[in-house]
Coordinates of N, CA and C in Angstrom, one line a residue:
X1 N 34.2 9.9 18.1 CA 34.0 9.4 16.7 C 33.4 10.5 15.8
X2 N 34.3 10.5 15.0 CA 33.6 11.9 13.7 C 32.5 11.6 13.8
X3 N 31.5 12.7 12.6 CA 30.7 12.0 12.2 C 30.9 11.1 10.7
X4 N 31.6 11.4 10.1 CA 31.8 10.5 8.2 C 32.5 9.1 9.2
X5 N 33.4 9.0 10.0 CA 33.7 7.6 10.4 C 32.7 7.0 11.0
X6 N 31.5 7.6 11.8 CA 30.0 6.9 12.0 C 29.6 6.1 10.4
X7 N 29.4 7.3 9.4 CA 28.3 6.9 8.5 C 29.3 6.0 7.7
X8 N 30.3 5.3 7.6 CA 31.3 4.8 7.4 C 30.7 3.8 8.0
X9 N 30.7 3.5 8.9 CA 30.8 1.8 10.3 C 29.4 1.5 9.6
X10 N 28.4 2.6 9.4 CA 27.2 2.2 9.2 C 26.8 1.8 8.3
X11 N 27.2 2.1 7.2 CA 27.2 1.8 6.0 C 27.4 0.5 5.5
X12 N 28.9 0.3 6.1 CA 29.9 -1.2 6.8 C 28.8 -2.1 6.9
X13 N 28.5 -2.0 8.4 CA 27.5 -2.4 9.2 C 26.1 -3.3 8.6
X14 N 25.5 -2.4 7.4 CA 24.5 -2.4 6.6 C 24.6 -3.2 5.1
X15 N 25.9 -3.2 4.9 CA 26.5 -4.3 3.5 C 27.0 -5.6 4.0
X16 N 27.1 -5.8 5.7 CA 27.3 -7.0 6.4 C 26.1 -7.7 6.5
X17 N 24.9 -6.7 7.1 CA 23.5 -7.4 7.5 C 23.0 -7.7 5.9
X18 N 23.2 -7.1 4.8 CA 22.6 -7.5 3.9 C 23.3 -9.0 3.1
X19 N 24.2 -8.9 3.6 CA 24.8 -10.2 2.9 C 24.3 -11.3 3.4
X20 N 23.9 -11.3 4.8 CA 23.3 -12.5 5.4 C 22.1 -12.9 5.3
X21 N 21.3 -11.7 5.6 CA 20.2 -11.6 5.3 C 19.4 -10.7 4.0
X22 N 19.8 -11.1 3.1 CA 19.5 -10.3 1.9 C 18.0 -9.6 1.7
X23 N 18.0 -8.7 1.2 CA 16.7 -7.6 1.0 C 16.7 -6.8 -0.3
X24 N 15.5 -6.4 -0.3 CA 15.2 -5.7 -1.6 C 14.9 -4.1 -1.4
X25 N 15.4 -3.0 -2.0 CA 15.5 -1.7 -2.1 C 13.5 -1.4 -2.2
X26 N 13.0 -0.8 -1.2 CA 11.8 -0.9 -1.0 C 11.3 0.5 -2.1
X27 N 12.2 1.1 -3.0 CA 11.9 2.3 -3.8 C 11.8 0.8 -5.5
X28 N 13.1 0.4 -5.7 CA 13.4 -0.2 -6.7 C 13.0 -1.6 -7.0
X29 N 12.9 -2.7 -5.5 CA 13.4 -4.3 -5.8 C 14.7 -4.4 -5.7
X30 N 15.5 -3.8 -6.1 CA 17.1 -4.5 -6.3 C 17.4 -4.9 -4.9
X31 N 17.9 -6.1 -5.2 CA 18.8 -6.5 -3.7 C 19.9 -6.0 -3.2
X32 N 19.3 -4.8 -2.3 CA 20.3 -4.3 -1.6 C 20.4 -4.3 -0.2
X33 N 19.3 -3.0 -0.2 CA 19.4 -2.8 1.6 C 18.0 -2.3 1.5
X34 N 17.6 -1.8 2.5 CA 16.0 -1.4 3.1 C 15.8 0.2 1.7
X35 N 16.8 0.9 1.5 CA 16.2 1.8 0.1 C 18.1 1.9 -0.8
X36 N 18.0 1.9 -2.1 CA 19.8 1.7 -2.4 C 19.8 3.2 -2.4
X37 N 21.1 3.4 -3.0 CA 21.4 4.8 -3.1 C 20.8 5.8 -4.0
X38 N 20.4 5.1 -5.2 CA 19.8 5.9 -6.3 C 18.4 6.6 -5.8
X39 N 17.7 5.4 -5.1 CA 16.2 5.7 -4.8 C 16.3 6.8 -3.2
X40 N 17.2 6.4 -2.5 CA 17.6 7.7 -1.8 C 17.5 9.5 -2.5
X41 N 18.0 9.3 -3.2 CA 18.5 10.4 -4.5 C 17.3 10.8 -4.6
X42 N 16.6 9.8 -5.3 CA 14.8 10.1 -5.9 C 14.2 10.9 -4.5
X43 N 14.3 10.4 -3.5 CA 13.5 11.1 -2.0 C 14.1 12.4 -1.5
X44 N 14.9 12.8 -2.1 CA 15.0 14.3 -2.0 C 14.2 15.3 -1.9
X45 N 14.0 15.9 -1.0 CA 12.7 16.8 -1.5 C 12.7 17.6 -2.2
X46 N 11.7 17.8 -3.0 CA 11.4 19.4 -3.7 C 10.4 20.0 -3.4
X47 N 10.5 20.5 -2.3 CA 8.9 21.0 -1.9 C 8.3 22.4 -2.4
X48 N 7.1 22.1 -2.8 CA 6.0 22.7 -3.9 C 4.8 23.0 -3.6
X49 N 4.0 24.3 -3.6 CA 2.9 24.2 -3.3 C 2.1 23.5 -4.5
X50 N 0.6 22.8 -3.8 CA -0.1 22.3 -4.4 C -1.7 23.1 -4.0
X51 N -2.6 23.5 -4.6 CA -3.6 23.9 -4.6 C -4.7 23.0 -4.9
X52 N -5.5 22.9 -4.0 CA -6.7 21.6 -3.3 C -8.0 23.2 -2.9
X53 N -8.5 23.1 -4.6 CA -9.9 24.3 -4.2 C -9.6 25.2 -3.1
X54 N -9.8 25.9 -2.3 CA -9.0 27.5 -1.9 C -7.3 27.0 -0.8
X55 N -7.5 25.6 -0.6 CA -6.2 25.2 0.1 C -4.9 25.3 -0.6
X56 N -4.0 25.9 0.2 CA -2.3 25.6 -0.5 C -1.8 24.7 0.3
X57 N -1.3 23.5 0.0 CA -0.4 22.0 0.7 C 0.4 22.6 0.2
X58 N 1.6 22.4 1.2 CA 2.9 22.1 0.8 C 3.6 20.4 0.9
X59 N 3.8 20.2 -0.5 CA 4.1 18.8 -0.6 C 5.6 18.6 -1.0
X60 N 6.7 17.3 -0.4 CA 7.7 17.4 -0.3 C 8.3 16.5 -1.8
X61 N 7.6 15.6 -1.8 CA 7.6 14.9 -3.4 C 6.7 14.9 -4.4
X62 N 6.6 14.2 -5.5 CA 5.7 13.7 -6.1 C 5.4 12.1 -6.6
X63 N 4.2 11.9 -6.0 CA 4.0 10.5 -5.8 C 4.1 9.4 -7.2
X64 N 5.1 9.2 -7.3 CA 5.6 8.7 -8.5 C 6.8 8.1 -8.8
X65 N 7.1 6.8 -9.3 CA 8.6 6.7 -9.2 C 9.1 5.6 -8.2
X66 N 10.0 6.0 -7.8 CA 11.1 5.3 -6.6 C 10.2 5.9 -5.4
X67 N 9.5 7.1 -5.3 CA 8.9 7.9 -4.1 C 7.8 6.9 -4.0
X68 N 7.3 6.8 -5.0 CA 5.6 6.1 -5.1 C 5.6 4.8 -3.9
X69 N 6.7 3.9 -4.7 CA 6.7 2.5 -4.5 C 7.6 2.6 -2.8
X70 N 8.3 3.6 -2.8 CA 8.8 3.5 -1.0 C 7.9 3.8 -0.1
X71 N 7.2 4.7 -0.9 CA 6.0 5.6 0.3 C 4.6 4.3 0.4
X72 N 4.6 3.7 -0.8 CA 3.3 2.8 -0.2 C 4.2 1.3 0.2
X73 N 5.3 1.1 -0.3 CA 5.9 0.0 1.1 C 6.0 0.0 2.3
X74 N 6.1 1.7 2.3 CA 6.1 2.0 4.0 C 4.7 1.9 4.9
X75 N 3.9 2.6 4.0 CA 2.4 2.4 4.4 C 1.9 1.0 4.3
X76 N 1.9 0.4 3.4 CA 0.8 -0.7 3.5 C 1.5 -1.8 3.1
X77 N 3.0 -1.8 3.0 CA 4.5 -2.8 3.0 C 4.9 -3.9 4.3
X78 N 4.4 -2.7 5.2 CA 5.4 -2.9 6.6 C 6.9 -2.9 6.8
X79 N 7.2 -1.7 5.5 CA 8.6 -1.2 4.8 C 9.0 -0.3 6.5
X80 N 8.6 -0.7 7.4 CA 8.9 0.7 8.2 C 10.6 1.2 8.5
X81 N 11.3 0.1 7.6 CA 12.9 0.6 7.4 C 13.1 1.4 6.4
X82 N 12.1 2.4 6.0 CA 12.4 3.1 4.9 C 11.9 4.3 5.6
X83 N 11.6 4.6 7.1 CA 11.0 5.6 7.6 C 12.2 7.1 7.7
X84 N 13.4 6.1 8.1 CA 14.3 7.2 8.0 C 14.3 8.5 6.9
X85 N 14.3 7.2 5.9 CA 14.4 8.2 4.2 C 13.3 9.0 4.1
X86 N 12.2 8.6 4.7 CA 10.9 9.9 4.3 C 10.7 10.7 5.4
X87 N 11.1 10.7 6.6 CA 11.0 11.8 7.6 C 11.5 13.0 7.5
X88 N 12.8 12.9 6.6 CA 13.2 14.2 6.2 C 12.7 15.1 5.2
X89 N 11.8 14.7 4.1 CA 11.5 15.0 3.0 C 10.1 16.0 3.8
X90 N 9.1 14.8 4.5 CA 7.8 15.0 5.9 C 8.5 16.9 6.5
X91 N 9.3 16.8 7.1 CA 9.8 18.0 7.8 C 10.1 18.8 6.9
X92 N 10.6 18.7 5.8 CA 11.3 19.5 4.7 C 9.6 20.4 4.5
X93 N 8.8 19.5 4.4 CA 7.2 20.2 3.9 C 6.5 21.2 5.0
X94 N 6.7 20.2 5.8 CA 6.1 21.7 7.1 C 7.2 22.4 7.5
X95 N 8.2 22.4 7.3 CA 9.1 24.0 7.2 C 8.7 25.2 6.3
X96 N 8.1 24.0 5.0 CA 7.8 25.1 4.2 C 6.2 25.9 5.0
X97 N 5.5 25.0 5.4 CA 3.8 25.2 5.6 C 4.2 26.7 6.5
X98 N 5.4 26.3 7.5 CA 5.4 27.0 8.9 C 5.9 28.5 8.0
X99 N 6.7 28.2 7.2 CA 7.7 29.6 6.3 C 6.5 30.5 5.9
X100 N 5.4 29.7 5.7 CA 4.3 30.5 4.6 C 2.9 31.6 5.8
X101 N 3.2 30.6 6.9 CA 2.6 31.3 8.2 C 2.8 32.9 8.0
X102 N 2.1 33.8 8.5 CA 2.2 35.2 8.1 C 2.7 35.4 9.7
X103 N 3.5 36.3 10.1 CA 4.1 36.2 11.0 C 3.6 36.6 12.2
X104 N 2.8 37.2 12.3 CA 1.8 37.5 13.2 C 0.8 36.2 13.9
X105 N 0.6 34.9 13.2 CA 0.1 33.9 13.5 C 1.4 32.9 13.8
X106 N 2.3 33.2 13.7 CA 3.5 31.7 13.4 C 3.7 31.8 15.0
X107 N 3.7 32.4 16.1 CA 4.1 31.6 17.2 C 5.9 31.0 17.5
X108 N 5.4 29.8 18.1 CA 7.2 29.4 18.0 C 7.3 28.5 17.3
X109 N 8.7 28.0 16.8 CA 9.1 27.4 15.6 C 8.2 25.6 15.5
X110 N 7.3 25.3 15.0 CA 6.5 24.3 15.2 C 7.6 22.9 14.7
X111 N 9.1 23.1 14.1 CA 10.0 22.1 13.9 C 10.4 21.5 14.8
X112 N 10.7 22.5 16.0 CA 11.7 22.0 16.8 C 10.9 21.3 18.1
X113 N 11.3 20.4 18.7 CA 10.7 19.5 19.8 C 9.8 20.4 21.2
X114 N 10.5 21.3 21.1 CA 10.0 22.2 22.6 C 8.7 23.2 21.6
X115 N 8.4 23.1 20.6 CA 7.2 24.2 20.5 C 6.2 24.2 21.1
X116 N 5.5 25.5 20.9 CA 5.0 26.0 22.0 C 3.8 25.6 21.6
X117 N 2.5 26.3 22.9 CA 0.6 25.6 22.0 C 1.0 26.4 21.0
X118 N 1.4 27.7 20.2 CA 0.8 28.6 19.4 C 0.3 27.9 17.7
X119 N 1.4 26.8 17.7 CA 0.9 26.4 16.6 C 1.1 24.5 16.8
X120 N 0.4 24.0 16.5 CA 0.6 22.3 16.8 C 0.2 21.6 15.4
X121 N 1.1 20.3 15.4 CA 1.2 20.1 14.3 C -0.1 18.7 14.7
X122 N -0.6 18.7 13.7 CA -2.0 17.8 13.5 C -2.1 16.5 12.4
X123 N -2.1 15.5 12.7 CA -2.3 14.6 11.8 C -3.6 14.0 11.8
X124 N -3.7 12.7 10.4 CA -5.1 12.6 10.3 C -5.2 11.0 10.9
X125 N -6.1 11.1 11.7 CA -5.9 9.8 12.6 C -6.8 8.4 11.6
X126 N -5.6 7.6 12.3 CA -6.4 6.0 11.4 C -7.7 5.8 11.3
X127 N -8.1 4.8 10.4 CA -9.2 4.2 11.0 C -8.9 3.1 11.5
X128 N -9.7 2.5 12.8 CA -9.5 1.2 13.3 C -9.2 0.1 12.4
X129 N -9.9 -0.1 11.4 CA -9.3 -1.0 10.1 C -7.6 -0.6 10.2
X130 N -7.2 0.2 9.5 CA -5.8 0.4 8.8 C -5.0 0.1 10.8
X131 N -5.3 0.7 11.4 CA -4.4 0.2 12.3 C -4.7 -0.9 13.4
X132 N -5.4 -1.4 12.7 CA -5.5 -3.5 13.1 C -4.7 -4.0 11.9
X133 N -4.6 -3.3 10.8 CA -3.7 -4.0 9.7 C -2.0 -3.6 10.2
X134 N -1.9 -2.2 10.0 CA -0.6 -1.5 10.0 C -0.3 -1.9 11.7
X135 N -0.5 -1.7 12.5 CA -0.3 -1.6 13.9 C 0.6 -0.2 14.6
X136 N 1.2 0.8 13.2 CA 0.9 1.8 13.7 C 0.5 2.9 13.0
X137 N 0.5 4.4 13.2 CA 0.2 5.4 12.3 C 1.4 5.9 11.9
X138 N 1.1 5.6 10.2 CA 2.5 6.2 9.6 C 3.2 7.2 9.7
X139 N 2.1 8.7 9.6 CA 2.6 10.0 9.9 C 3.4 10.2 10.8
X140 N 2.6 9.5 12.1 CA 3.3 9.7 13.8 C 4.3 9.4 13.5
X141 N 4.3 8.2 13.0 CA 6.0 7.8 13.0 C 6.9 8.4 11.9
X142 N 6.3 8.7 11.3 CA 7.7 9.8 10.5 C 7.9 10.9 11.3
X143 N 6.6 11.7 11.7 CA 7.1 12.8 12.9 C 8.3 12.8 14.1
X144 N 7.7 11.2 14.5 CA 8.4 10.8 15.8 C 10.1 10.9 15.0
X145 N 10.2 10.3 13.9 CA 11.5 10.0 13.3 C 12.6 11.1 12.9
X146 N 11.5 12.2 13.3 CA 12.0 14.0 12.2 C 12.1 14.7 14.0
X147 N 12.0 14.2 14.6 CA 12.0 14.6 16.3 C 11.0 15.7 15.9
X148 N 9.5 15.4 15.5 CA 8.9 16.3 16.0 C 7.8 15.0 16.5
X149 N 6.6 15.7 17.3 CA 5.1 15.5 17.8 C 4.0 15.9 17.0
X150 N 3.0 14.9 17.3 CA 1.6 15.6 17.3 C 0.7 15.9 18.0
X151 N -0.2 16.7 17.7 CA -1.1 17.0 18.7 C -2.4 16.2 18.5
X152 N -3.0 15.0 19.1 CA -4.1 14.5 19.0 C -5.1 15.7 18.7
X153 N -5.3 15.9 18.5 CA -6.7 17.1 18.1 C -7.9 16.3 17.6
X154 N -7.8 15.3 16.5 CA -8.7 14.5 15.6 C -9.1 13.3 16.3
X155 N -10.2 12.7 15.6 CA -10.7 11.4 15.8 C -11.7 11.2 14.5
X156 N -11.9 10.0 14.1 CA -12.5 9.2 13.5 C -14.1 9.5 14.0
X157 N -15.3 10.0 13.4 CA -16.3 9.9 13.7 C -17.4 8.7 13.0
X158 N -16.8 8.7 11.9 CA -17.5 7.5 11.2 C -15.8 7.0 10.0
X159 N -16.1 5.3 10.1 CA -15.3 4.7 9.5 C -15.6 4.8 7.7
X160 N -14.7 6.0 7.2 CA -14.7 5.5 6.0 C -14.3 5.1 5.1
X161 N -14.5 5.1 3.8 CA -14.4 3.5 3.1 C -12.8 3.6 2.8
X162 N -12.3 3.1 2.0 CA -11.0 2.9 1.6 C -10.9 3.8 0.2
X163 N -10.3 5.8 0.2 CA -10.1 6.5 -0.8 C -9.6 5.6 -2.2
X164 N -8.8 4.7 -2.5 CA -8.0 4.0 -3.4 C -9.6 3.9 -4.2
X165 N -9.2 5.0 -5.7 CA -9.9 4.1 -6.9 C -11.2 5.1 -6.4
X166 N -11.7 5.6 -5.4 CA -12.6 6.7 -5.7 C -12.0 7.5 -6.2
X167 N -13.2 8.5 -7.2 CA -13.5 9.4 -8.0 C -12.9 11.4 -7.2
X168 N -13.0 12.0 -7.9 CA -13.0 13.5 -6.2 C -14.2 13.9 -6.0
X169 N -15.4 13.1 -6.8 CA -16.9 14.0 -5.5 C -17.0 12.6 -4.7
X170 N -16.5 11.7 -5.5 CA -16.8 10.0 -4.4 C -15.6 10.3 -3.3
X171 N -14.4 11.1 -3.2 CA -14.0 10.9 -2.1 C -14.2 12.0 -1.3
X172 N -14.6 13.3 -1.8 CA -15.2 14.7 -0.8 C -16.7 13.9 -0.3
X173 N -17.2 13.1 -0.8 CA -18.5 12.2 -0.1 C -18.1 11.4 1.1
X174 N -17.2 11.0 0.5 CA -16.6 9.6 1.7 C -16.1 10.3 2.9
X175 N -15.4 11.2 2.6 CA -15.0 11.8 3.8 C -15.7 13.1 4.6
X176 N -16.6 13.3 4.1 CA -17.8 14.2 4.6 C -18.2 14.0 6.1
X177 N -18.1 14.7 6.8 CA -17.9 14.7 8.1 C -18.1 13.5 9.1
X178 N -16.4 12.7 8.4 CA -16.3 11.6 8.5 C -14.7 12.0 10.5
X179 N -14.5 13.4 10.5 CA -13.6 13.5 11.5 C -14.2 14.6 12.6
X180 N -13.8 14.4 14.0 CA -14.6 15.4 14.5 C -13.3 15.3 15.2
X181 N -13.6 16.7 16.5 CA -12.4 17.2 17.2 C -12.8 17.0 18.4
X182 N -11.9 15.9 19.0 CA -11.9 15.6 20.4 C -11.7 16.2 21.9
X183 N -11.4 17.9 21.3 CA -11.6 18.4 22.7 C -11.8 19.6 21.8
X184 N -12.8 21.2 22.7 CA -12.1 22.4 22.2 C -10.9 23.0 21.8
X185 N -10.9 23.5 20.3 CA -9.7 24.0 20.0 C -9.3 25.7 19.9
X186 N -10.3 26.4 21.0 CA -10.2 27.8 20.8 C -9.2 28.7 21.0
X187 N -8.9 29.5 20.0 CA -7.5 29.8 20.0 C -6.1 28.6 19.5
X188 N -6.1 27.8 19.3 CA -5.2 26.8 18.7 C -4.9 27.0 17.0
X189 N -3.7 27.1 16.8 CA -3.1 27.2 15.4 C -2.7 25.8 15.3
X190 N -3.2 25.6 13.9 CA -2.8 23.9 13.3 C -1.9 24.1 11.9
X191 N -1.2 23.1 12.0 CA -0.5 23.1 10.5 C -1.2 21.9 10.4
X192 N -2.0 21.2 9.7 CA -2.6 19.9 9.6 C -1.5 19.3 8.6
X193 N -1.0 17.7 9.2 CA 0.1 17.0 8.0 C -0.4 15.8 7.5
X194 N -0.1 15.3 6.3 CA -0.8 14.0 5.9 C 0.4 13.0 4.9
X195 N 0.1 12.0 5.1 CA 1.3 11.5 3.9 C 1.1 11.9 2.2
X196 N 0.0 11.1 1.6 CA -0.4 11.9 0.6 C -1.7 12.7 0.0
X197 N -1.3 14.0 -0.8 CA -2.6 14.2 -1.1 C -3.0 14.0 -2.7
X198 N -4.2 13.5 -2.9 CA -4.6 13.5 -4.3 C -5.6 14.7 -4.3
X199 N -7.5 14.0 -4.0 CA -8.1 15.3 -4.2 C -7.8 16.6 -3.2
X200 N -7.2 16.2 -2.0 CA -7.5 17.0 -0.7 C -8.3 16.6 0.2
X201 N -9.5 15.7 -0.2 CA -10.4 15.8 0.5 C -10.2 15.3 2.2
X202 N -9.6 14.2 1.8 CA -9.3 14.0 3.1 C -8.6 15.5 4.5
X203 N -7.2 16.2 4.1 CA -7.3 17.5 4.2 C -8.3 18.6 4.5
X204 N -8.9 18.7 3.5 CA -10.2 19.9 3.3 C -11.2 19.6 5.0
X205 N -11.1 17.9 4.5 CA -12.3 17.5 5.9 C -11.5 17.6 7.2
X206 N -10.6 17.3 6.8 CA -9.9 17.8 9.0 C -9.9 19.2 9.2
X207 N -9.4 20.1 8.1 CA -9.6 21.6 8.3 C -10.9 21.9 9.0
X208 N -12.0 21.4 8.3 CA -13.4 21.7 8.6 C -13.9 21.5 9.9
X209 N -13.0 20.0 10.1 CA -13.5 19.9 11.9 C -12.4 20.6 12.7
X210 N -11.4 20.7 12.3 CA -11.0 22.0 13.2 C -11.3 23.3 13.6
X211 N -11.9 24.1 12.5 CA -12.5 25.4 12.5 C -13.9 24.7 13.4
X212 N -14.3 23.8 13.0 CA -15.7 23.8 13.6 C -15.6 23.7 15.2
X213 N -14.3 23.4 15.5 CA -13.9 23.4 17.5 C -13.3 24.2 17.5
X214 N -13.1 26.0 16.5 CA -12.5 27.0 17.2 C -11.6 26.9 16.6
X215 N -10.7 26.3 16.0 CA -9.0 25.9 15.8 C -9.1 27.0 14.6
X216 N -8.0 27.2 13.9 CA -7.3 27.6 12.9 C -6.5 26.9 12.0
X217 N -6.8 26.3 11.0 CA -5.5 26.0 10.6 C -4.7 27.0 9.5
X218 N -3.1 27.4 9.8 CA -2.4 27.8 9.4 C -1.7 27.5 8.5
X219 N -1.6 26.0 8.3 CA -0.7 25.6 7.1 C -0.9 23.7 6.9
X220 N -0.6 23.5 5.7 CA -1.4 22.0 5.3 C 0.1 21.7 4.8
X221 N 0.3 20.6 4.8 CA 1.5 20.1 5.0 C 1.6 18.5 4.5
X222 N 2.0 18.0 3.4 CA 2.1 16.1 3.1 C 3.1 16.1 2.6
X223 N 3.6 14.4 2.8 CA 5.0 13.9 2.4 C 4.9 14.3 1.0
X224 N 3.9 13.8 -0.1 CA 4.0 13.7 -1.5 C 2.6 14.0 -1.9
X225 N 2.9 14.5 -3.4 CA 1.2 14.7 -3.9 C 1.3 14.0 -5.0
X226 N 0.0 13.4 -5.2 CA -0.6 12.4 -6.4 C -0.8 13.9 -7.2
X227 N 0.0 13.8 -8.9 CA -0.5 14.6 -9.1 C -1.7 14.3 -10.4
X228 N -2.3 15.3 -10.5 CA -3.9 15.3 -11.2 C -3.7 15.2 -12.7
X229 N -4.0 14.6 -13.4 CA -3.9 14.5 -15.1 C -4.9 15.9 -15.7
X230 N -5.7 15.8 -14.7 CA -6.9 16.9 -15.4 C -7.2 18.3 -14.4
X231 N -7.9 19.4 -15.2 CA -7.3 20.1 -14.2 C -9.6 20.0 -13.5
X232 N -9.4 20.3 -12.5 CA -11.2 19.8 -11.9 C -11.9 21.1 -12.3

């Protein structure tokens, strides 16, 4: 079977299940399917660096729009049929993080499923709260969805508050050596990846506990950035 007669059956497939069980486009509301075509369109990536005080993220959208409303259905929705549509945009970003690697530190290709220790991709782990709500971690699973992994590296050392609606010294506070690193990381290259960034802070603080167990990190990497009205 081609592949256009696949995306054909499945498409089929997907205007059948909707008829019966109708659903709303998790970018728009319209009753369609789990995201319609337009809001697909909107998740395209355009990936862009974003500068977080001496950090460069590479981020694949901007948190706004059809992006906004799918990316926080997915998170805090239990939209997790919209995972497909953001895993690509997720990988689109740390291709760029990995591109920006100076080549003497890049190692082997950190996209593809077999990469090697030289560089490991790092996410920022829940807090016990969000994953008694969520039941699982978003990132992981867009990774898992983009066929890549992560590398446990992080943990939670203190539960902090909920970023939404802090300020950027209320959230560089909140997350103040709020992450520690669960084994030595000496010698270890990280691309650290996040879903979004606003101040960074969240970012800035995993960088910190990584260097502080030896690690490096190489490249910062999120689905979408909130972007800033003012410049700090």
């Amino acid at each position: 079977m081609n592949r256009q007669l696949r995306d054909r059956l499945a498409a089929a497939s997907r205007d059948a299940w909707a008829t019966v069980l109708p659903t709303e486009c998790s970018g728009c509301g319209v009753v369609d399917r789990a995201l319609c075509a337009e809001c697909r369109r909107a998740l395209v990536p355009s990936v862009h660096p974003v500068v977080r005080d001496d950090a460069v993220i590479w981020a694949a959208l901007t948190y706004e729009g059809a992006a906004r409303h799918a990316i926080a259905a997915y998170k805090d929705g239990g939209r997790t049929d919209a995972a497909a549509a953001l895993a690509g945009p997720l990988r689109a970003a740390i291709v760029a993080a990995l591109a920006a690697v100076p080549a003497g530190r890049r190692g082997r290709d950190a996209t593809r499923c077999d990469a090697g220790p030289e560089i490991q991709l790092v996410t920022i782990p829940s807090s016990r709260r969000a994953w008694r709500v969520r039941g699982y971690h978003p990132v992981d699973a867009l990774l898992h969805r983009a066929g890549l992994h992560s590398f446990p590296a992080l943990a939670q050392r203190t539960e902090a508050l909920d970023q939404v609606g802090l300020g950027r010294a209320a959230r560089a506070a909140n997350k103040s050596n709020s992450l520690v690193a669960r084994r030595p990381l000496d010698g270890v290259l990280v691309i650290l990846v996040d879903d979004i960034v606003t101040t960074g802070a969240t970012l800035l603080e995993a960088r910190r506990a990584v260097s502080a167990a030896g690690g490096a990190v190489v490249g910062l990497a999120t689905l979408a950035e909130t972007r800033r009205l003012l410049s700090p």
